[in-house]
Amino acid sequence: MARTKEFDPDVALRAAMDLFWRKGYEATSMQDLVDCLGIGRGSIYATFGSKHELYLRALDRYAEQFDGRALDLLSRSGPALPAVREFVRGFLADALTDSRGCLVTNTAVECPEDRPLARRVEFSWDGLETAFASALTRARNQGELAADKDPRALARFLVTFVQGLRVLAKVPDERRMRDAVDQALTLLD
């Protein structure tokens, strides 16, 4: 007879996501996961598979959680440019207050050669780019953004820019980052 799980897999996945987010993929050992999740190695393997598979699931969970918030903000009705500005400024605020950075950005920096991870990073960035492009297209159609501005090119720039903010936040210089945000947002004027 199969034993019933004595832990909540969703809670364990959240704990694993937080651990990977703090330490990174390579620096997190299976023993770290055992200690953090409070479950045996065999239960981790039986429920999540390998460390790599667990990391993929943790990254998916992170993207679900954070990409959804970005989409909600950038797709709300009404004027679009204030939402774009709010998102970029919010990204800066998060970067200045959360030393963990962005798990997607951290993954891109730490594991660029890992194709399954790179695909998830690209998927997340593509989603953010699409959300920005959609908001900026609405802004242009509503007369908030100049007709000669290219929403897709601006969206690509903003994705690149906010990801760069998260990298800079590893050794934060608030003035540098605030000045950069102010300059980046002038592209929307």
PDB file of C-alpha atoms in Angstrom:
ATOM      1  CA  MET A   1       0.000   0.000   0.000  1.00  0.00           C
ATOM      2  CA  ALA A   2       1.339   3.421  -0.939  1.00  0.00           C
ATOM      3  CA  ARG A   3       2.048   5.818   1.893  1.00  0.00           C
ATOM      4  CA  THR A   4       0.193   9.102   1.916  1.00  0.00           C
ATOM      5  CA  LYS A   5       2.242  12.244   1.619  1.00  0.00           C
ATOM      6  CA  GLU A   6       2.944  13.813   4.981  1.00  0.00           C
ATOM      7  CA  PHE A   7       3.653  17.214   3.490  1.00  0.00           C
ATOM      8  CA  ASP A   8       1.939  19.662   1.199  1.00  0.00           C
ATOM      9  CA  PRO A   9       3.729  19.602  -2.195  1.00  0.00           C
ATOM     10  CA  ASP A  10       2.605  23.163  -2.906  1.00  0.00           C
ATOM     11  CA  VAL A  11       4.145  24.440   0.340  1.00  0.00           C
ATOM     12  CA  ALA A  12       7.314  22.459  -0.382  1.00  0.00           C
ATOM     13  CA  LEU A  13       7.520  23.892  -3.903  1.00  0.00           C
ATOM     14  CA  ARG A  14       7.171  27.422  -2.530  1.00  0.00           C
ATOM     15  CA  ALA A  15       9.947  26.743   0.003  1.00  0.00           C
ATOM     16  CA  ALA A  16      12.181  25.331  -2.744  1.00  0.00           C
ATOM     17  CA  MET A  17      11.490  28.367  -4.925  1.00  0.00           C
ATOM     18  CA  ASP A  18      12.489  30.681  -2.083  1.00  0.00           C
ATOM     19  CA  LEU A  19      15.662  28.674  -1.402  1.00  0.00           C
ATOM     20  CA  PHE A  20      16.714  28.650  -5.070  1.00  0.00           C
ATOM     21  CA  TRP A  21      15.888  32.345  -5.266  1.00  0.00           C
ATOM     22  CA  ARG A  22      18.162  33.119  -2.296  1.00  0.00           C
ATOM     23  CA  LYS A  23      21.052  30.788  -3.092  1.00  0.00           C
ATOM     24  CA  GLY A  24      20.865  30.087  -6.819  1.00  0.00           C
ATOM     25  CA  TYR A  25      20.667  26.766  -8.589  1.00  0.00           C
ATOM     26  CA  GLU A  26      24.272  25.615  -8.368  1.00  0.00           C
ATOM     27  CA  ALA A  27      24.814  26.672  -4.746  1.00  0.00           C
ATOM     28  CA  THR A  28      21.705  24.811  -3.560  1.00  0.00           C
ATOM     29  CA  SER A  29      22.512  21.218  -2.670  1.00  0.00           C
ATOM     30  CA  MET A  30      20.057  18.370  -2.238  1.00  0.00           C
ATOM     31  CA  GLN A  31      20.882  18.487   1.478  1.00  0.00           C
ATOM     32  CA  ASP A  32      19.920  22.175   1.512  1.00  0.00           C
ATOM     33  CA  LEU A  33      16.587  21.207  -0.037  1.00  0.00           C
ATOM     34  CA  VAL A  34      16.061  18.403   2.482  1.00  0.00           C
ATOM     35  CA  ASP A  35      16.792  20.778   5.355  1.00  0.00           C
ATOM     36  CA  CYS A  36      14.692  23.633   3.995  1.00  0.00           C
ATOM     37  CA  LEU A  37      11.681  21.573   2.941  1.00  0.00           C
ATOM     38  CA  GLY A  38      11.777  19.384   6.030  1.00  0.00           C
ATOM     39  CA  ILE A  39      11.180  16.237   3.990  1.00  0.00           C
ATOM     40  CA  GLY A  40      13.377  13.318   3.053  1.00  0.00           C
ATOM     41  CA  ARG A  41      15.446  13.076  -0.083  1.00  0.00           C
ATOM     42  CA  GLY A  42      13.320  10.159  -1.305  1.00  0.00           C
ATOM     43  CA  SER A  43      10.138  12.212  -0.934  1.00  0.00           C
ATOM     44  CA  ILE A  44      11.678  15.072  -2.884  1.00  0.00           C
ATOM     45  CA  TYR A  45      12.682  12.728  -5.712  1.00  0.00           C
ATOM     46  CA  ALA A  46       9.305  10.934  -5.669  1.00  0.00           C
ATOM     47  CA  THR A  47       7.318  14.173  -5.747  1.00  0.00           C
ATOM     48  CA  PHE A  48       9.439  16.516  -7.833  1.00  0.00           C
ATOM     49  CA  GLY A  49      12.070  14.389  -9.567  1.00  0.00           C
ATOM     50  CA  SER A  50      15.653  15.588  -9.705  1.00  0.00           C
ATOM     51  CA  LYS A  51      16.991  18.872  -8.367  1.00  0.00           C
ATOM     52  CA  HIS A  52      16.870  20.180 -11.941  1.00  0.00           C
ATOM     53  CA  GLU A  53      13.229  19.192 -12.353  1.00  0.00           C
ATOM     54  CA  LEU A  54      12.400  20.831  -9.025  1.00  0.00           C
ATOM     55  CA  TYR A  55      14.172  24.001 -10.158  1.00  0.00           C
ATOM     56  CA  LEU A  56      12.170  24.015 -13.402  1.00  0.00           C
ATOM     57  CA  ARG A  57       8.947  23.736 -11.416  1.00  0.00           C
ATOM     58  CA  ALA A  58      10.077  26.444  -8.987  1.00  0.00           C
ATOM     59  CA  LEU A  59      10.900  28.746 -11.909  1.00  0.00           C
ATOM     60  CA  ASP A  60       7.493  28.030 -13.437  1.00  0.00           C
ATOM     61  CA  ARG A  61       5.825  28.880 -10.120  1.00  0.00           C
ATOM     62  CA  TYR A  62       7.798  32.117  -9.877  1.00  0.00           C
ATOM     63  CA  ALA A  63       6.861  33.103 -13.429  1.00  0.00           C
ATOM     64  CA  GLU A  64       3.178  32.325 -12.798  1.00  0.00           C
ATOM     65  CA  GLN A  65       3.191  34.492  -9.724  1.00  0.00           C
ATOM     66  CA  PHE A  66       5.164  37.480 -10.969  1.00  0.00           C
ATOM     67  CA  ASP A  67       4.389  37.484 -14.689  1.00  0.00           C
ATOM     68  CA  GLY A  68       0.679  37.443 -13.848  1.00  0.00           C
ATOM     69  CA  ARG A  69       1.020  40.588 -11.742  1.00  0.00           C
ATOM     70  CA  ALA A  70       2.842  42.360 -14.586  1.00  0.00           C
ATOM     71  CA  LEU A  71       0.163  41.374 -17.076  1.00  0.00           C
ATOM     72  CA  ASP A  72      -2.592  42.576 -14.727  1.00  0.00           C
ATOM     73  CA  LEU A  73      -0.962  45.971 -14.263  1.00  0.00           C
ATOM     74  CA  LEU A  74      -0.067  46.512 -17.911  1.00  0.00           C
ATOM     75  CA  SER A  75      -3.462  45.391 -19.246  1.00  0.00           C
ATOM     76  CA  ARG A  76      -5.737  47.362 -16.933  1.00  0.00           C
ATOM     77  CA  SER A  77      -8.218  49.677 -18.593  1.00  0.00           C
ATOM     78  CA  GLY A  78      -7.753  53.397 -18.840  1.00  0.00           C
ATOM     79  CA  PRO A  79      -4.612  55.341 -19.696  1.00  0.00           C
ATOM     80  CA  ALA A  80      -1.781  52.949 -20.545  1.00  0.00           C
ATOM     81  CA  LEU A  81       1.367  55.056 -20.108  1.00  0.00           C
ATOM     82  CA  PRO A  82       0.844  55.584 -16.368  1.00  0.00           C
ATOM     83  CA  ALA A  83       0.654  51.793 -15.981  1.00  0.00           C
ATOM     84  CA  VAL A  84       3.919  51.334 -17.903  1.00  0.00           C
ATOM     85  CA  ARG A  85       5.613  53.995 -15.773  1.00  0.00           C
ATOM     86  CA  GLU A  86       4.188  52.460 -12.596  1.00  0.00           C
ATOM     87  CA  PHE A  87       5.489  49.045 -13.611  1.00  0.00           C
ATOM     88  CA  VAL A  88       9.022  50.320 -14.300  1.00  0.00           C
ATOM     89  CA  ARG A  89       9.109  52.343 -11.075  1.00  0.00           C
ATOM     90  CA  GLY A  90       7.738  49.351  -9.159  1.00  0.00           C
ATOM     91  CA  PHE A  91      10.442  47.161 -10.649  1.00  0.00           C
ATOM     92  CA  LEU A  92      13.001  49.685  -9.395  1.00  0.00           C
ATOM     93  CA  ALA A  93      11.450  49.711  -5.923  1.00  0.00           C
ATOM     94  CA  ASP A  94      11.538  45.899  -5.826  1.00  0.00           C
ATOM     95  CA  ALA A  95      15.136  45.883  -7.037  1.00  0.00           C
ATOM     96  CA  LEU A  96      16.181  48.289  -4.283  1.00  0.00           C
ATOM     97  CA  THR A  97      14.414  46.393  -1.505  1.00  0.00           C
ATOM     98  CA  ASP A  98      14.851  42.724  -2.442  1.00  0.00           C
ATOM     99  CA  SER A  99      18.462  41.547  -2.633  1.00  0.00           C
ATOM    100  CA  ARG A 100      17.390  38.220  -4.130  1.00  0.00           C
ATOM    101  CA  GLY A 101      16.755  39.903  -7.444  1.00  0.00           C
ATOM    102  CA  CYS A 102      14.455  38.344 -10.004  1.00  0.00           C
ATOM    103  CA  LEU A 103      14.574  34.551 -10.206  1.00  0.00           C
ATOM    104  CA  VAL A 104      14.175  34.684 -13.990  1.00  0.00           C
ATOM    105  CA  THR A 105      17.063  37.149 -14.326  1.00  0.00           C
ATOM    106  CA  ASN A 106      19.154  35.171 -11.850  1.00  0.00           C
ATOM    107  CA  THR A 107      18.537  32.031 -13.899  1.00  0.00           C
ATOM    108  CA  ALA A 108      19.557  33.762 -17.125  1.00  0.00           C
ATOM    109  CA  VAL A 109      22.809  34.926 -15.553  1.00  0.00           C
ATOM    110  CA  GLU A 110      23.624  31.685 -13.730  1.00  0.00           C
ATOM    111  CA  CYS A 111      22.510  29.035 -16.226  1.00  0.00           C
ATOM    112  CA  PRO A 112      22.666  30.459 -19.776  1.00  0.00           C
ATOM    113  CA  GLU A 113      23.695  27.130 -21.324  1.00  0.00           C
ATOM    114  CA  ASP A 114      20.866  25.088 -19.781  1.00  0.00           C
ATOM    115  CA  ARG A 115      18.335  24.930 -22.637  1.00  0.00           C
ATOM    116  CA  PRO A 116      15.239  23.982 -20.588  1.00  0.00           C
ATOM    117  CA  LEU A 117      15.939  26.863 -18.207  1.00  0.00           C
ATOM    118  CA  ALA A 118      16.804  29.253 -21.045  1.00  0.00           C
ATOM    119  CA  ARG A 119      13.488  28.428 -22.752  1.00  0.00           C
ATOM    120  CA  ARG A 120      11.609  29.367 -19.588  1.00  0.00           C
ATOM    121  CA  VAL A 121      13.572  32.603 -19.288  1.00  0.00           C
ATOM    122  CA  GLU A 122      12.799  33.449 -22.910  1.00  0.00           C
ATOM    123  CA  PHE A 123       9.125  32.592 -22.404  1.00  0.00           C
ATOM    124  CA  SER A 124       8.926  34.917 -19.392  1.00  0.00           C
ATOM    125  CA  TRP A 125      10.704  37.749 -21.178  1.00  0.00           C
ATOM    126  CA  ASP A 126       8.552  37.252 -24.301  1.00  0.00           C
ATOM    127  CA  GLY A 127       5.433  37.499 -22.144  1.00  0.00           C
ATOM    128  CA  LEU A 128       6.649  40.701 -20.523  1.00  0.00           C
ATOM    129  CA  GLU A 129       7.590  42.136 -23.910  1.00  0.00           C
ATOM    130  CA  THR A 130       4.138  41.325 -25.279  1.00  0.00           C
ATOM    131  CA  ALA A 131       2.469  42.946 -22.259  1.00  0.00           C
ATOM    132  CA  PHE A 132       4.595  46.085 -22.674  1.00  0.00           C
ATOM    133  CA  ALA A 133       3.973  46.179 -26.445  1.00  0.00           C
ATOM    134  CA  SER A 134       0.235  45.808 -25.947  1.00  0.00           C
ATOM    135  CA  ALA A 135       0.137  48.607 -23.361  1.00  0.00           C
ATOM    136  CA  LEU A 136       2.294  50.853 -25.529  1.00  0.00           C
ATOM    137  CA  THR A 137       0.148  50.159 -28.605  1.00  0.00           C
ATOM    138  CA  ARG A 138      -2.934  51.118 -26.584  1.00  0.00           C
ATOM    139  CA  ALA A 139      -1.105  54.249 -25.441  1.00  0.00           C
ATOM    140  CA  ARG A 140      -0.285  55.183 -29.027  1.00  0.00           C
ATOM    141  CA  ASN A 141      -3.870  54.497 -30.153  1.00  0.00           C
ATOM    142  CA  GLN A 142      -5.205  56.637 -27.272  1.00  0.00           C
ATOM    143  CA  GLY A 143      -2.864  59.516 -28.173  1.00  0.00           C
ATOM    144  CA  GLU A 144      -0.690  59.122 -25.055  1.00  0.00           C
ATOM    145  CA  LEU A 145       2.355  58.008 -27.030  1.00  0.00           C
ATOM    146  CA  ALA A 146       3.623  59.770 -30.139  1.00  0.00           C
ATOM    147  CA  ALA A 147       2.585  58.166 -33.405  1.00  0.00           C
ATOM    148  CA  ASP A 148       6.228  57.809 -34.513  1.00  0.00           C
ATOM    149  CA  LYS A 149       7.116  55.619 -31.486  1.00  0.00           C
ATOM    150  CA  ASP A 150       7.469  51.881 -32.168  1.00  0.00           C
ATOM    151  CA  PRO A 151       5.665  50.009 -29.358  1.00  0.00           C
ATOM    152  CA  ARG A 152       7.479  46.724 -30.031  1.00  0.00           C
ATOM    153  CA  ALA A 153      10.942  48.321 -30.045  1.00  0.00           C
ATOM    154  CA  LEU A 154      10.122  50.257 -26.865  1.00  0.00           C
ATOM    155  CA  ALA A 155       8.835  47.044 -25.278  1.00  0.00           C
ATOM    156  CA  ARG A 156      12.077  45.224 -26.121  1.00  0.00           C
ATOM    157  CA  PHE A 157      14.070  48.079 -24.637  1.00  0.00           C
ATOM    158  CA  LEU A 158      11.981  48.097 -21.446  1.00  0.00           C
ATOM    159  CA  VAL A 159      12.373  44.338 -20.940  1.00  0.00           C
ATOM    160  CA  THR A 160      16.126  44.650 -21.401  1.00  0.00           C
ATOM    161  CA  PHE A 161      16.244  47.682 -19.141  1.00  0.00           C
ATOM    162  CA  VAL A 162      14.252  46.240 -16.214  1.00  0.00           C
ATOM    163  CA  GLN A 163      16.237  43.009 -16.322  1.00  0.00           C
ATOM    164  CA  GLY A 164      19.414  45.084 -16.202  1.00  0.00           C
ATOM    165  CA  LEU A 165      18.051  46.905 -13.150  1.00  0.00           C
ATOM    166  CA  ARG A 166      17.775  43.573 -11.377  1.00  0.00           C
ATOM    167  CA  VAL A 167      21.391  42.757 -12.170  1.00  0.00           C
ATOM    168  CA  LEU A 168      22.543  46.178 -10.956  1.00  0.00           C
ATOM    169  CA  ALA A 169      20.527  45.682  -7.783  1.00  0.00           C
ATOM    170  CA  LYS A 170      22.954  42.950  -6.705  1.00  0.00           C
ATOM    171  CA  VAL A 171      25.295  45.831  -5.782  1.00  0.00           C
ATOM    172  CA  PRO A 172      22.752  48.637  -5.589  1.00  0.00           C
ATOM    173  CA  ASP A 173      23.513  52.267  -6.201  1.00  0.00           C
ATOM    174  CA  GLU A 174      20.143  53.901  -5.686  1.00  0.00           C
ATOM    175  CA  ARG A 175      21.044  57.180  -7.356  1.00  0.00           C
ATOM    176  CA  ARG A 176      22.431  55.452 -10.453  1.00  0.00           C
ATOM    177  CA  MET A 177      19.336  53.282 -10.723  1.00  0.00           C
ATOM    178  CA  ARG A 178      16.839  56.122 -10.146  1.00  0.00           C
ATOM    179  CA  ASP A 179      18.606  58.328 -12.701  1.00  0.00           C
ATOM    180  CA  ALA A 180      18.562  55.454 -15.203  1.00  0.00           C
ATOM    181  CA  VAL A 181      14.834  54.908 -14.677  1.00  0.00           C
ATOM    182  CA  ASP A 182      14.132  58.607 -15.114  1.00  0.00           C
ATOM    183  CA  GLN A 183      16.116  58.628 -18.366  1.00  0.00           C
ATOM    184  CA  ALA A 184      14.508  55.432 -19.659  1.00  0.00           C
ATOM    185  CA  LEU A 185      11.029  56.789 -19.041  1.00  0.00           C
ATOM    186  CA  THR A 186      11.783  59.900 -21.127  1.00  0.00           C
ATOM    187  CA  LEU A 187      11.565  57.589 -24.150  1.00  0.00           C
ATOM    188  CA  LEU A 188       7.818  57.471 -23.517  1.00  0.00           C
ATOM    189  CA  ASP A 189       7.418  61.266 -23.711  1.00  0.00           C
TER     190      ASP A 189
END
